PDB file of C-alpha atoms in Angstrom:
ATOM      1  CA  UNK A 257       8.597  -7.841 -14.806  1.00  0.00           C
ATOM      2  CA  UNK A 258       7.545  -5.890 -18.106  1.00  0.00           C
ATOM      3  CA  UNK A 259       7.549  -1.728 -17.269  1.00  0.00           C
ATOM      4  CA  UNK A 260       4.012  -0.884 -16.945  1.00  0.00           C
ATOM      5  CA  UNK A 261       2.341   1.343 -20.076  1.00  0.00           C
ATOM      6  CA  UNK A 262       2.488   4.308 -19.961  1.00  0.00           C
ATOM      7  CA  UNK A 263      -1.889   4.536 -21.182  1.00  0.00           C
ATOM      8  CA  UNK A 264      -1.819   1.734 -18.412  1.00  0.00           C
ATOM      9  CA  UNK A 265      -1.023   4.770 -16.361  1.00  0.00           C
ATOM     10  CA  UNK A 266      -3.294   7.176 -17.241  1.00  0.00           C
ATOM     11  CA  UNK A 267      -5.766   5.306 -17.800  1.00  0.00           C
ATOM     12  CA  UNK A 268      -6.048   4.182 -14.305  1.00  0.00           C
ATOM     13  CA  UNK A 269      -5.264   7.955 -13.039  1.00  0.00           C
ATOM     14  CA  UNK A 270      -8.352   8.870 -15.269  1.00  0.00           C
ATOM     15  CA  UNK A 271     -10.293   6.280 -13.611  1.00  0.00           C
ATOM     16  CA  UNK A 272      -9.388   6.859 -10.152  1.00  0.00           C
ATOM     17  CA  UNK A 273     -10.116  10.668 -10.837  1.00  0.00           C
ATOM     18  CA  UNK A 274      -5.926  11.193  -8.816  1.00  0.00           C
ATOM     19  CA  UNK A 275      -2.959  11.709 -10.563  1.00  0.00           C
ATOM     20  CA  UNK A 276      -0.012   8.806  -9.687  1.00  0.00           C
ATOM     21  CA  UNK A 277       2.728  10.412  -7.422  1.00  0.00           C
ATOM     22  CA  UNK A 278       5.835  11.001  -9.435  1.00  0.00           C
ATOM     23  CA  UNK A 279       8.064   8.116  -7.503  1.00  0.00           C
ATOM     24  CA  UNK A 280       5.395   5.825  -8.281  1.00  0.00           C
ATOM     25  CA  UNK A 281       4.845   6.367 -12.247  1.00  0.00           C
ATOM     26  CA  UNK A 282       8.521   6.022 -11.688  1.00  0.00           C
ATOM     27  CA  UNK A 283       8.421   2.265 -10.257  1.00  0.00           C
ATOM     28  CA  UNK A 284       5.860   1.584 -12.762  1.00  0.00           C
ATOM     29  CA  UNK A 285       7.877   2.267 -15.549  1.00  0.00           C
ATOM     30  CA  UNK A 286      10.459  -0.554 -14.235  1.00  0.00           C
ATOM     31  CA  UNK A 287       8.107  -2.928 -13.005  1.00  0.00           C
ATOM     32  CA  UNK A 288       4.085  -3.295 -13.430  1.00  0.00           C
ATOM     33  CA  UNK A 289       4.662  -5.907 -10.402  1.00  0.00           C
ATOM     34  CA  UNK A 290       6.613  -8.343  -9.810  1.00  0.00           C
ATOM     35  CA  UNK A 291       5.822 -12.044 -11.215  1.00  0.00           C
ATOM     36  CA  UNK A 292       3.594 -14.844 -10.572  1.00  0.00           C
ATOM     37  CA  UNK A 293       5.334 -17.356  -7.999  1.00  0.00           C
ATOM     38  CA  UNK A 294       8.122 -15.190  -6.605  1.00  0.00           C
ATOM     39  CA  UNK A 295       8.494 -14.057  -2.689  1.00  0.00           C
ATOM     40  CA  UNK A 296       7.320 -10.444  -1.933  1.00  0.00           C
ATOM     41  CA  UNK A 297       9.443  -7.551  -2.480  1.00  0.00           C
ATOM     42  CA  UNK A 298       7.644  -5.264  -0.009  1.00  0.00           C
ATOM     43  CA  UNK A 299       7.630  -5.240   3.879  1.00  0.00           C
ATOM     44  CA  UNK A 300       5.333  -3.758   6.494  1.00  0.00           C
ATOM     45  CA  UNK A 301       5.427  -3.365  10.342  1.00  0.00           C
ATOM     46  CA  UNK A 302       5.508  -6.461  11.865  1.00  0.00           C
ATOM     47  CA  UNK A 303       7.696  -7.923   9.235  1.00  0.00           C
ATOM     48  CA  UNK A 304       4.241  -8.668   6.976  1.00  0.00           C
ATOM     49  CA  UNK A 305       5.536  -9.490   3.338  1.00  0.00           C
ATOM     50  CA  UNK A 306       3.979  -7.344   0.975  1.00  0.00           C
ATOM     51  CA  UNK A 307       3.049  -8.712  -3.098  1.00  0.00           C
ATOM     52  CA  UNK A 308       3.531  -5.514  -4.880  1.00  0.00           C
ATOM     53  CA  UNK A 309       0.578  -5.130  -7.425  1.00  0.00           C
ATOM     54  CA  UNK A 310       0.586  -4.883 -11.389  1.00  0.00           C
ATOM     55  CA  UNK A 311      -1.214  -1.440 -11.975  1.00  0.00           C
ATOM     56  CA  UNK A 312      -4.685  -2.954 -12.743  1.00  0.00           C
ATOM     57  CA  UNK A 313      -4.669  -4.409  -9.421  1.00  0.00           C
ATOM     58  CA  UNK A 314      -4.252  -1.444  -8.012  1.00  0.00           C
ATOM     59  CA  UNK A 315      -6.963   0.243  -9.974  1.00  0.00           C
ATOM     60  CA  UNK A 316      -9.371  -3.234  -9.209  1.00  0.00           C
ATOM     61  CA  UNK A 317      -8.341  -2.933  -5.519  1.00  0.00           C
ATOM     62  CA  UNK A 318      -8.623   0.752  -4.654  1.00  0.00           C
ATOM     63  CA  UNK A 319     -12.124   0.827  -6.506  1.00  0.00           C
ATOM     64  CA  UNK A 320     -13.410  -1.885  -4.712  1.00  0.00           C
ATOM     65  CA  UNK A 321     -12.192  -0.515  -0.965  1.00  0.00           C
ATOM     66  CA  UNK A 322     -14.246   2.908  -2.254  1.00  0.00           C
ATOM     67  CA  UNK A 323     -16.370   1.093  -3.320  1.00  0.00           C
ATOM     68  CA  UNK A 324     -16.910  -0.906   0.171  1.00  0.00           C
ATOM     69  CA  UNK A 325     -16.359   2.676   1.434  1.00  0.00           C
ATOM     70  CA  UNK A 326     -19.437   3.858   0.501  1.00  0.00           C
ATOM     71  CA  UNK A 327     -21.577   1.099   1.192  1.00  0.00           C
ATOM     72  CA  UNK A 328     -24.785   1.611   3.319  1.00  0.00           C
ATOM     73  CA  UNK A 329     -24.312  -1.452   5.388  1.00  0.00           C
ATOM     74  CA  UNK A 330     -20.965  -1.839   5.303  1.00  0.00           C
ATOM     75  CA  UNK A 331     -19.254   2.108   5.069  1.00  0.00           C
ATOM     76  CA  UNK A 332     -18.616   2.763   8.500  1.00  0.00           C
ATOM     77  CA  UNK A 333     -16.675   0.008   9.151  1.00  0.00           C
ATOM     78  CA  UNK A 334     -14.721   1.704   6.951  1.00  0.00           C
ATOM     79  CA  UNK A 335     -14.780   4.746   8.196  1.00  0.00           C
ATOM     80  CA  UNK A 336     -14.272   3.659  11.547  1.00  0.00           C
ATOM     81  CA  UNK A 337     -10.498   2.028  10.841  1.00  0.00           C
ATOM     82  CA  UNK A 338      -9.841   5.432   8.627  1.00  0.00           C
ATOM     83  CA  UNK A 339      -9.735   4.575   5.175  1.00  0.00           C
ATOM     84  CA  UNK A 340      -9.287   7.170   2.624  1.00  0.00           C
ATOM     85  CA  UNK A 341      -9.666   6.699  -0.993  1.00  0.00           C
ATOM     86  CA  UNK A 342      -6.894   8.901  -1.597  1.00  0.00           C
ATOM     87  CA  UNK A 343      -4.937   5.547  -0.806  1.00  0.00           C
ATOM     88  CA  UNK A 344      -3.582   3.991  -3.812  1.00  0.00           C
ATOM     89  CA  UNK A 345      -2.205   0.340  -2.732  1.00  0.00           C
ATOM     90  CA  UNK A 346       0.927  -0.858  -3.867  1.00  0.00           C
ATOM     91  CA  UNK A 347       1.083  -3.924  -1.946  1.00  0.00           C
ATOM     92  CA  UNK A 348      -0.626  -6.188  -0.128  1.00  0.00           C
ATOM     93  CA  UNK A 349      -1.570  -9.775   1.724  1.00  0.00           C
ATOM     94  CA  UNK A 350      -4.934 -10.882   1.106  1.00  0.00           C
ATOM     95  CA  UNK A 351      -4.174 -13.684   3.663  1.00  0.00           C
ATOM     96  CA  UNK A 352      -3.762 -10.740   6.061  1.00  0.00           C
ATOM     97  CA  UNK A 353      -5.597  -8.122   4.445  1.00  0.00           C
ATOM     98  CA  UNK A 354      -2.684  -5.516   5.143  1.00  0.00           C
ATOM     99  CA  UNK A 355      -1.447  -3.071   2.706  1.00  0.00           C
ATOM    100  CA  UNK A 356       1.218  -1.090   1.419  1.00  0.00           C
ATOM    101  CA  UNK A 357      -0.561   2.236   0.493  1.00  0.00           C
ATOM    102  CA  UNK A 358       0.210   5.349  -1.082  1.00  0.00           C
ATOM    103  CA  UNK A 359      -1.554   8.630  -0.461  1.00  0.00           C
ATOM    104  CA  UNK A 360      -2.099  10.768  -3.680  1.00  0.00           C
ATOM    105  CA  UNK A 361      -0.879  13.381  -3.723  1.00  0.00           C
ATOM    106  CA  UNK A 362       1.899  13.796  -1.244  1.00  0.00           C
ATOM    107  CA  UNK A 363       2.829  10.573  -1.766  1.00  0.00           C
ATOM    108  CA  UNK A 364       3.505   9.343   1.929  1.00  0.00           C
ATOM    109  CA  UNK A 365       3.892   5.532   2.317  1.00  0.00           C
ATOM    110  CA  UNK A 366       2.220   4.080   5.391  1.00  0.00           C
ATOM    111  CA  UNK A 367       0.114   0.840   5.873  1.00  0.00           C
ATOM    112  CA  UNK A 368      -3.534   0.302   6.102  1.00  0.00           C
ATOM    113  CA  UNK A 369      -4.772  -2.928   7.595  1.00  0.00           C
ATOM    114  CA  UNK A 370      -9.013  -3.358   6.203  1.00  0.00           C
ATOM    115  CA  UNK A 371     -12.052  -4.199   8.495  1.00  0.00           C
ATOM    116  CA  UNK A 372     -11.724  -7.946   6.837  1.00  0.00           C
ATOM    117  CA  UNK A 373      -8.735  -8.974   8.912  1.00  0.00           C
ATOM    118  CA  UNK A 374      -8.494 -10.256  11.796  1.00  0.00           C
ATOM    119  CA  UNK A 375      -7.012  -8.189  14.535  1.00  0.00           C
ATOM    120  CA  UNK A 376      -6.798  -7.447  18.069  1.00  0.00           C
ATOM    121  CA  UNK A 377      -9.091  -4.649  18.817  1.00  0.00           C
ATOM    122  CA  UNK A 378      -5.662  -2.919  20.256  1.00  0.00           C
ATOM    123  CA  UNK A 379      -4.453  -2.774  16.698  1.00  0.00           C
ATOM    124  CA  UNK A 380      -3.197   0.351  14.790  1.00  0.00           C
ATOM    125  CA  UNK A 381      -5.601  -0.187  11.391  1.00  0.00           C
ATOM    126  CA  UNK A 382      -3.119   2.899   9.875  1.00  0.00           C
ATOM    127  CA  UNK A 383       0.378   3.460  10.182  1.00  0.00           C
ATOM    128  CA  UNK A 384       2.436   6.124   8.418  1.00  0.00           C
ATOM    129  CA  UNK A 385       5.817   4.559   7.275  1.00  0.00           C
ATOM    130  CA  UNK A 386       7.924   7.178   5.488  1.00  0.00           C
ATOM    131  CA  UNK A 387       7.300  10.604   4.142  1.00  0.00           C
ATOM    132  CA  UNK A 388       7.975   9.523   0.711  1.00  0.00           C
ATOM    133  CA  UNK A 389       8.732   6.352  -1.391  1.00  0.00           C
ATOM    134  CA  UNK A 390      12.068   6.741  -2.063  1.00  0.00           C
ATOM    135  CA  UNK A 391      12.589   7.452   1.667  1.00  0.00           C
ATOM    136  CA  UNK A 392      10.469   3.471   1.730  1.00  0.00           C
ATOM    137  CA  UNK A 393      12.809   1.989  -0.662  1.00  0.00           C
ATOM    138  CA  UNK A 394      15.452   2.699   1.241  1.00  0.00           C
ATOM    139  CA  UNK A 395      14.143   1.630   4.347  1.00  0.00           C
ATOM    140  CA  UNK A 396      13.291  -1.731   2.417  1.00  0.00           C
ATOM    141  CA  UNK A 397      16.824  -2.014   0.839  1.00  0.00           C
ATOM    142  CA  UNK A 398      17.999  -1.377   4.206  1.00  0.00           C
ATOM    143  CA  UNK A 399      15.837  -4.195   5.797  1.00  0.00           C
ATOM    144  CA  UNK A 400      16.032  -6.826   2.946  1.00  0.00           C
ATOM    145  CA  UNK A 401      20.664  -6.234   3.458  1.00  0.00           C
ATOM    146  CA  UNK A 402      20.134  -6.774   6.911  1.00  0.00           C
ATOM    147  CA  UNK A 403      21.102  -3.520   7.660  1.00  0.00           C
ATOM    148  CA  UNK A 404      18.366  -2.430  10.180  1.00  0.00           C
ATOM    149  CA  UNK A 405      14.836  -4.188  10.844  1.00  0.00           C
ATOM    150  CA  UNK A 406      12.811  -1.366  10.346  1.00  0.00           C
ATOM    151  CA  UNK A 407       9.710  -3.318   9.819  1.00  0.00           C
ATOM    152  CA  UNK A 408      10.417  -5.605  12.844  1.00  0.00           C
ATOM    153  CA  UNK A 409       8.557  -3.202  15.511  1.00  0.00           C
ATOM    154  CA  UNK A 410       5.407  -1.323  15.225  1.00  0.00           C
ATOM    155  CA  UNK A 411       6.766   1.865  14.697  1.00  0.00           C
ATOM    156  CA  UNK A 412       8.947   2.659  11.811  1.00  0.00           C
ATOM    157  CA  UNK A 413      12.577   3.879  12.459  1.00  0.00           C
ATOM    158  CA  UNK A 414      14.037   5.883   9.315  1.00  0.00           C
ATOM    159  CA  UNK A 415      17.350   6.185   8.955  1.00  0.00           C
ATOM    160  CA  UNK A 416      19.678   9.171   9.144  1.00  0.00           C
ATOM    161  CA  UNK A 417      20.323  10.934   6.880  1.00  0.00           C
TER     162      UNK A 417
END
């Protein structure tokens, strides 16, 4: 997949009113999402596979979530699950309504399950996965190489350095 255009990143930041963490800009400089028809490249507990979104879809999904959180009727569901408009969805499963998000401006990585998901009332809607994108990608590398299974359990187990 081709790299995201710097102008597209600038426009997305302007429309969302926030700067993307530097590591996210660097990731989009390598690829603007993943190719259609390829297997999902991101994973979150419990081994949920998520599609890497292009900048345009990050912008669209973040804007949609913000609108839903402000909705006069449905907004309370978004507040109840702890949604934060500073979250940037970079991976998403439409089927499961689960996202991999970066929290701007700090860049922390988390799993977010939208209010539209069909889940048990005991399921945590948000889960901290890593302090930054680099740590998450390290966990992903370990997972894909078979070295560790950080996304199998409910809690992420980060590698010790």
